[in-house]
Amino acid sequence: MTGGMDWLGLGGRTAVVTGGGGGIGRACLEGFLAAGCNTVSLEMGAARGKALAADFPAETEAGRFLALDCDVTSPESLERAGEAVAAAFGGADILVNNAGILRPGPLAGLPLGDWKAMLAVNLEGVLLASQVFARQMAARGGGALVHVASIAASQPQPFSGAYSPGKAAVAMLSRQLAFEMAAEGIRSNVVSPGLVVTPLSAAFYADPQVRAARERHVPAGRIGTPADMAEAVLFLASARAGYVTGQEIVVDGGLSQGLMAAVPRPGYTA
Ligand code: NAD
């Protein structure tokens, strides 16, 4: 990760990460702490918060760590988290909307409850958290929103219910936020991971043959790590991306560039 240097210009900033107890969220927390940020995890369930607090010291020379119990689908819960961040650090400079869920299944016959539950976390949660923390950023002269979408935002992910539609909507929501909030010095960008092994996706990698087959589809030759995603998140959150807004960085080892390579040609096999 970024080590102790402040090339990113993140030192002393306050970064809030939703879903901080998961694979990509945790890597983001590690990255922001290493970059000298006051770092806050918003995660559901006191037990997960305790586990995080045990792993990350509350005080380091660089910055402080705070684990808050927060459900991003609840405006009240987010307001309480916002108040806690304001009390501890005066407000947020960076928000990473990373919390997400996946409920696999075909669209035909998809229960409406599953559709709504996924959009509540993956889409509405992004709007609600952005509203709470962008208010703080505006009062502090600006800030950065980074939303973790997916290559499923631009490539239909079959048998995943509302996952692709929700992620596509996040990509557009980010661009709209970028436009509406630019005058307040707030940037909004997206990181779209490809294949990453995390608790969310672990079931897809339990079978070594499936894992190997997936790896063969990735030009970079390997499945992504949470740290690969966090690197892009930190860049977009940083002063180095100070003139970048309304954009998406796809972090997929080239996976999404493979469409034409999959089309047979005479005399050539991929
Ligand atoms: P993960 O399951 O490891 O982490 C997600 C975290 O979000 C969990 O800790 C979970 O408790 C938390 N969460 C869920 N609902 C919440 C709520 N209502 N309020 C607060 N927290 C909540 O998954 P991950 O793979 O690290 O996913 C992080 C993000 O990356 C998600 O948005 C996911 O859609 C996206 N993503 C993941 C992959 C992948 O292959 N793993 C690929 C593309 C995109």
Short mmCIF file of C-alpha atoms and ligand atoms in Angstrom, two decimals:
data_model
loop_
_atom_site.label_atom_id
_atom_site.label_comp_id
_atom_site.label_asym_id
_atom_site.label_seq_id
_atom_site.Cartn_x
_atom_site.Cartn_y
_atom_site.Cartn_z
CA MET A 1 0.00 0.00 0.00
CA THR A 2 1.00 3.59 0.36
CA GLY A 3 3.46 3.21 3.23
CA GLY A 4 4.28 6.26 5.28
CA MET A 5 4.68 8.79 2.49
CA ASP A 6 2.18 11.54 1.94
CA TRP A 7 2.42 11.70 -1.84
CA LEU A 8 -1.33 11.22 -1.81
CA GLY A 9 -1.82 14.29 0.38
CA LEU A 10 -4.17 12.35 2.65
CA GLY A 11 -2.39 13.01 5.95
CA GLY A 12 -4.73 14.46 8.58
CA ARG A 13 -7.86 13.89 6.50
CA THR A 14 -10.87 12.06 7.89
CA ALA A 15 -12.03 9.10 5.81
CA VAL A 16 -15.29 7.22 6.35
CA VAL A 17 -15.73 3.76 4.80
CA THR A 18 -19.08 1.95 4.74
CA GLY A 19 -18.99 -1.83 5.00
CA GLY A 20 -15.58 -1.54 6.64
CA GLY A 21 -15.80 -5.05 8.06
CA GLY A 22 -15.81 -6.73 4.64
CA GLY A 23 -12.99 -7.59 2.26
CA ILE A 24 -12.62 -4.41 0.19
CA GLY A 25 -13.76 -2.13 3.04
CA ARG A 26 -11.13 -3.48 5.39
CA ALA A 27 -8.40 -2.98 2.77
CA CYS A 28 -9.58 0.63 2.38
CA LEU A 29 -9.38 1.15 6.16
CA GLU A 30 -5.83 -0.21 6.16
CA GLY A 31 -4.92 2.07 3.26
CA PHE A 32 -6.34 5.24 4.80
CA LEU A 33 -4.67 4.51 8.15
CA ALA A 34 -1.34 3.89 6.41
CA ALA A 35 -1.80 7.20 4.57
CA GLY A 36 -2.23 9.06 7.87
CA CYS A 37 -6.00 9.57 7.89
CA ASN A 38 -8.38 9.56 10.79
CA THR A 39 -10.32 6.53 9.65
CA VAL A 40 -13.90 5.53 10.43
CA SER A 41 -15.66 2.26 9.66
CA LEU A 42 -19.44 2.17 9.36
CA GLU A 43 -20.44 -1.45 9.68
CA MET A 44 -23.56 -3.30 10.69
CA GLY A 45 -23.53 -5.19 13.97
CA ALA A 46 -21.68 -4.44 17.19
CA ALA A 47 -19.76 -7.74 16.96
CA ARG A 48 -18.18 -6.80 13.65
CA GLY A 49 -17.33 -3.36 15.03
CA LYS A 50 -15.65 -4.95 18.02
CA ALA A 51 -13.65 -7.27 15.77
CA LEU A 52 -12.47 -4.25 13.76
CA ALA A 53 -11.63 -2.27 16.88
CA ALA A 54 -9.54 -5.22 18.08
CA ASP A 55 -7.58 -5.30 14.80
CA PHE A 56 -7.05 -1.58 14.38
CA PRO A 57 -5.64 0.47 17.28
CA ALA A 58 -7.73 3.51 18.18
CA GLU A 59 -4.63 5.72 18.19
CA THR A 60 -1.58 5.55 15.97
CA GLU A 61 1.09 8.16 15.34
CA ALA A 62 -0.53 8.89 11.99
CA GLY A 63 -4.23 8.93 12.76
CA ARG A 64 -7.10 7.63 14.82
CA PHE A 65 -9.52 4.76 14.15
CA LEU A 66 -13.19 4.63 15.03
CA ALA A 67 -15.60 1.73 14.42
CA LEU A 68 -19.27 2.73 14.35
CA ASP A 69 -22.30 0.46 14.24
CA CYS A 70 -24.31 1.79 11.29
CA ASP A 71 -26.87 0.46 8.83
CA VAL A 72 -26.58 2.44 5.59
CA THR A 73 -30.21 1.73 4.72
CA SER A 74 -31.35 3.76 7.74
CA PRO A 75 -31.27 7.57 7.55
CA GLU A 76 -31.43 7.75 11.37
CA SER A 77 -28.51 5.38 11.78
CA LEU A 78 -26.46 7.41 9.27
CA GLU A 79 -27.36 10.69 11.02
CA ARG A 80 -26.09 9.21 14.31
CA ALA A 81 -22.89 8.10 12.58
CA GLY A 82 -22.48 11.57 11.10
CA GLU A 83 -22.81 13.13 14.54
CA ALA A 84 -20.22 10.72 15.95
CA VAL A 85 -17.76 11.57 13.15
CA ALA A 86 -18.35 15.29 13.68
CA ALA A 87 -17.81 14.91 17.45
CA ALA A 88 -14.61 12.88 17.01
CA PHE A 89 -12.97 14.64 14.07
CA GLY A 90 -15.03 17.70 13.18
CA GLY A 91 -16.50 16.00 10.09
CA ALA A 92 -15.55 13.86 7.10
CA ASP A 93 -13.35 14.79 4.13
CA ILE A 94 -13.74 11.46 2.35
CA LEU A 95 -16.59 8.97 2.08
CA VAL A 96 -16.17 5.55 0.50
CA ASN A 97 -19.55 3.99 -0.27
CA ASN A 98 -18.46 0.38 -0.21
CA ALA A 99 -21.18 -1.51 1.68
CA GLY A 100 -22.91 -3.95 -0.63
CA ILE A 101 -24.81 -7.20 -0.72
CA LEU A 102 -25.41 -9.87 -3.35
CA ARG A 103 -28.48 -12.11 -3.48
CA PRO A 104 -27.94 -14.44 -6.40
CA GLY A 105 -30.89 -15.83 -8.33
CA PRO A 106 -32.68 -15.53 -11.68
CA LEU A 107 -34.81 -12.48 -12.45
CA ALA A 108 -37.74 -14.66 -13.48
CA GLY A 109 -39.67 -15.05 -10.27
CA LEU A 110 -37.30 -12.88 -8.23
CA PRO A 111 -39.11 -12.00 -4.98
CA LEU A 112 -39.75 -8.24 -4.84
CA GLY A 113 -38.33 -8.25 -1.31
CA ASP A 114 -34.93 -9.45 -2.62
CA TRP A 115 -34.96 -6.76 -5.31
CA LYS A 116 -35.75 -4.05 -2.78
CA ALA A 117 -33.29 -5.31 -0.16
CA MET A 118 -30.41 -5.23 -2.61
CA LEU A 119 -31.26 -1.76 -3.92
CA ALA A 120 -31.73 -0.49 -0.35
CA VAL A 121 -28.08 -1.24 0.49
CA ASN A 122 -26.36 -1.00 -2.89
CA LEU A 123 -28.12 2.11 -4.23
CA GLU A 124 -30.20 3.96 -1.63
CA GLY A 125 -27.46 3.51 0.97
CA VAL A 126 -25.05 5.29 -1.38
CA LEU A 127 -27.39 8.28 -1.72
CA LEU A 128 -28.19 8.46 2.01
CA ALA A 129 -24.57 8.24 3.18
CA SER A 130 -23.51 10.77 0.51
CA GLN A 131 -26.17 13.22 1.75
CA VAL A 132 -25.01 13.00 5.38
CA PHE A 133 -21.27 13.24 4.76
CA ALA A 134 -21.31 15.62 1.79
CA ARG A 135 -22.98 18.13 4.11
CA GLN A 136 -19.94 17.91 6.36
CA MET A 137 -17.56 18.15 3.40
CA ALA A 138 -19.29 21.26 2.11
CA ALA A 139 -18.88 22.90 5.52
CA ARG A 140 -15.16 21.99 5.43
CA GLY A 141 -14.59 23.47 1.97
CA GLY A 142 -14.80 20.27 -0.07
CA GLY A 143 -14.15 16.56 -0.10
CA ALA A 144 -14.26 13.33 -2.04
CA LEU A 145 -16.92 10.69 -2.55
CA VAL A 146 -15.75 7.35 -3.90
CA HIS A 147 -18.37 4.72 -4.67
CA VAL A 148 -17.49 1.06 -5.08
CA ALA A 149 -19.64 -0.16 -7.98
CA SER A 150 -18.63 -3.16 -10.11
CA ILE A 151 -17.93 -4.21 -13.68
CA ALA A 152 -21.50 -5.50 -13.29
CA ALA A 153 -22.52 -1.83 -13.68
CA SER A 154 -21.67 -2.00 -17.38
CA GLN A 155 -21.75 -5.78 -18.04
CA PRO A 156 -24.96 -7.61 -17.15
CA GLN A 157 -24.22 -10.07 -14.36
CA PRO A 158 -26.73 -12.86 -14.97
CA PHE A 159 -28.63 -14.54 -12.14
CA SER A 160 -27.83 -11.76 -9.69
CA GLY A 161 -31.22 -10.07 -9.35
CA ALA A 162 -30.92 -6.33 -8.79
CA TYR A 163 -27.11 -6.38 -8.56
CA SER A 164 -26.30 -5.11 -12.06
CA PRO A 165 -29.19 -2.62 -12.29
CA GLY A 166 -28.25 -1.25 -8.85
CA LYS A 167 -24.57 -0.90 -9.71
CA ALA A 168 -25.40 0.77 -13.05
CA ALA A 169 -27.53 3.23 -11.12
CA VAL A 170 -24.66 3.93 -8.71
CA ALA A 171 -22.42 4.81 -11.67
CA MET A 172 -24.98 7.36 -12.86
CA LEU A 173 -25.73 8.59 -9.34
CA SER A 174 -22.02 9.31 -8.93
CA ARG A 175 -21.93 11.37 -12.13
CA GLN A 176 -24.99 13.33 -11.04
CA LEU A 177 -23.47 13.96 -7.61
CA ALA A 178 -20.26 15.07 -9.34
CA PHE A 179 -22.15 17.71 -11.28
CA GLU A 180 -24.38 18.89 -8.44
CA MET A 181 -21.63 19.07 -5.81
CA ALA A 182 -18.69 20.39 -7.83
CA ALA A 183 -19.40 23.99 -6.82
CA GLU A 184 -18.91 22.97 -3.17
CA GLY A 185 -15.54 21.42 -3.91
CA ILE A 186 -16.85 17.86 -3.62
CA ARG A 187 -15.69 15.30 -6.17
CA SER A 188 -17.56 12.07 -6.88
CA ASN A 189 -15.98 9.07 -8.60
CA VAL A 190 -16.44 5.32 -8.94
CA VAL A 191 -14.14 2.34 -8.54
CA SER A 192 -15.50 -0.71 -10.34
CA PRO A 193 -13.88 -3.95 -9.22
CA GLY A 194 -13.76 -7.01 -11.44
CA LEU A 195 -13.23 -10.39 -9.79
CA VAL A 196 -12.07 -10.15 -6.18
CA VAL A 197 -11.96 -12.79 -3.46
CA THR A 198 -13.77 -11.45 -0.40
CA PRO A 199 -16.38 -12.87 2.01
CA LEU A 200 -19.02 -11.69 -0.50
CA SER A 201 -17.58 -13.74 -3.35
CA ALA A 202 -15.82 -16.57 -1.43
CA ALA A 203 -18.41 -19.16 -2.50
CA PHE A 204 -17.47 -18.60 -6.17
CA TYR A 205 -13.84 -19.54 -5.42
CA ALA A 206 -14.38 -22.56 -3.15
CA ASP A 207 -13.99 -24.93 -6.13
CA PRO A 208 -10.37 -24.74 -7.45
CA GLN A 209 -11.53 -25.64 -10.97
CA VAL A 210 -13.96 -22.74 -11.04
CA ARG A 211 -11.26 -20.45 -9.71
CA ALA A 212 -8.79 -21.59 -12.40
CA ALA A 213 -11.44 -21.13 -15.10
CA ARG A 214 -12.12 -17.61 -13.85
CA GLU A 215 -8.39 -16.80 -13.79
CA ARG A 216 -8.09 -17.86 -17.44
CA HIS A 217 -10.56 -15.11 -18.37
CA VAL A 218 -8.49 -12.37 -16.73
CA PRO A 219 -5.70 -11.04 -19.02
CA ALA A 220 -3.63 -10.17 -15.92
CA GLY A 221 -3.75 -13.87 -15.04
CA ARG A 222 -5.00 -13.59 -11.49
CA ILE A 223 -8.05 -12.78 -9.42
CA GLY A 224 -7.95 -9.31 -7.83
CA THR A 225 -7.26 -8.67 -4.17
CA PRO A 226 -9.06 -6.21 -1.87
CA ALA A 227 -5.78 -4.25 -1.74
CA ASP A 228 -5.87 -3.82 -5.55
CA MET A 229 -9.25 -2.11 -5.14
CA ALA A 230 -8.15 0.02 -2.18
CA GLU A 231 -5.22 1.45 -4.18
CA ALA A 232 -7.64 2.91 -6.74
CA VAL A 233 -10.02 4.10 -4.00
CA LEU A 234 -7.21 5.94 -2.22
CA PHE A 235 -6.04 7.57 -5.43
CA LEU A 236 -9.51 8.91 -6.26
CA ALA A 237 -9.94 10.11 -2.65
CA SER A 238 -6.57 11.86 -2.73
CA ALA A 239 -5.27 15.26 -3.69
CA ARG A 240 -3.59 13.58 -6.70
CA ALA A 241 -7.08 13.22 -8.22
CA GLY A 242 -8.05 16.76 -7.31
CA TYR A 243 -9.30 17.61 -10.82
CA VAL A 244 -10.97 14.24 -11.43
CA THR A 245 -14.72 14.02 -10.95
CA GLY A 246 -17.62 12.10 -12.48
CA GLN A 247 -15.26 9.31 -13.57
CA GLU A 248 -14.97 5.55 -13.15
CA ILE A 249 -11.81 3.50 -12.74
CA VAL A 250 -12.33 -0.15 -13.66
CA VAL A 251 -9.96 -2.36 -11.65
CA ASP A 252 -10.32 -5.77 -13.27
CA GLY A 253 -6.96 -6.89 -14.65
CA GLY A 254 -8.38 -6.37 -18.15
CA LEU A 255 -11.32 -8.79 -17.74
CA SER A 256 -13.88 -6.44 -19.25
CA GLN A 257 -11.73 -5.91 -22.38
CA GLY A 258 -12.15 -9.50 -23.50
CA LEU A 259 -15.32 -9.34 -25.59
CA MET A 260 -13.69 -9.30 -29.04
CA ALA A 261 -11.06 -11.83 -27.94
CA ALA A 262 -13.93 -14.24 -27.28
CA VAL A 263 -15.19 -13.95 -30.86
CA PRO A 264 -13.73 -16.75 -33.06
CA ARG A 265 -11.51 -15.72 -36.01
CA PRO A 266 -10.14 -17.92 -38.74
CA GLY A 267 -6.59 -18.99 -37.97
CA TYR A 268 -6.55 -17.60 -34.45
CA THR A 269 -7.61 -18.99 -31.09
CA ALA A 270 -7.48 -16.91 -27.92
P1 NAD B 1 -18.08 -8.04 1.76
O1 NAD B 1 -19.34 -8.82 1.93
O2 NAD B 1 -16.79 -8.65 2.19
O3 NAD B 1 -18.22 -6.60 2.41
C1 NAD B 1 -19.40 -5.85 2.36
C2 NAD B 1 -19.64 -5.29 3.74
O4 NAD B 1 -20.80 -4.45 3.70
C3 NAD B 1 -19.90 -6.38 4.78
O5 NAD B 1 -18.98 -6.27 5.84
C4 NAD B 1 -21.33 -6.11 5.23
O6 NAD B 1 -21.57 -6.39 6.62
C5 NAD B 1 -21.47 -4.62 4.94
N1 NAD B 1 -22.87 -4.24 4.82
C6 NAD B 1 -23.87 -4.91 4.20
N2 NAD B 1 -25.03 -4.28 4.37
C7 NAD B 1 -24.76 -3.17 5.12
C8 NAD B 1 -25.55 -2.12 5.64
N3 NAD B 1 -26.88 -2.10 5.42
N4 NAD B 1 -24.96 -1.15 6.37
C9 NAD B 1 -23.63 -1.19 6.61
N5 NAD B 1 -22.81 -2.17 6.14
C10 NAD B 1 -23.39 -3.15 5.41
O7 NAD B 1 -18.01 -7.69 0.19
P2 NAD B 1 -16.87 -7.04 -0.70
O8 NAD B 1 -16.61 -8.02 -1.79
O9 NAD B 1 -15.75 -6.51 0.10
O10 NAD B 1 -17.74 -5.88 -1.36
C11 NAD B 1 -17.51 -4.50 -1.17
C12 NAD B 1 -18.11 -3.78 -2.35
O11 NAD B 1 -17.45 -4.19 -3.54
C13 NAD B 1 -19.60 -4.07 -2.54
O12 NAD B 1 -20.27 -2.89 -2.88
C14 NAD B 1 -19.59 -5.06 -3.71
O13 NAD B 1 -20.79 -5.01 -4.44
C15 NAD B 1 -18.40 -4.55 -4.51
N6 NAD B 1 -17.83 -5.52 -5.42
C16 NAD B 1 -17.28 -6.70 -4.99
C17 NAD B 1 -16.76 -7.59 -5.91
C18 NAD B 1 -16.16 -8.92 -5.52
O14 NAD B 1 -15.84 -9.71 -6.42
N7 NAD B 1 -15.98 -9.21 -4.26
C19 NAD B 1 -16.76 -7.29 -7.28
C20 NAD B 1 -17.31 -6.09 -7.69
C21 NAD B 1 -17.82 -5.21 -6.75
#
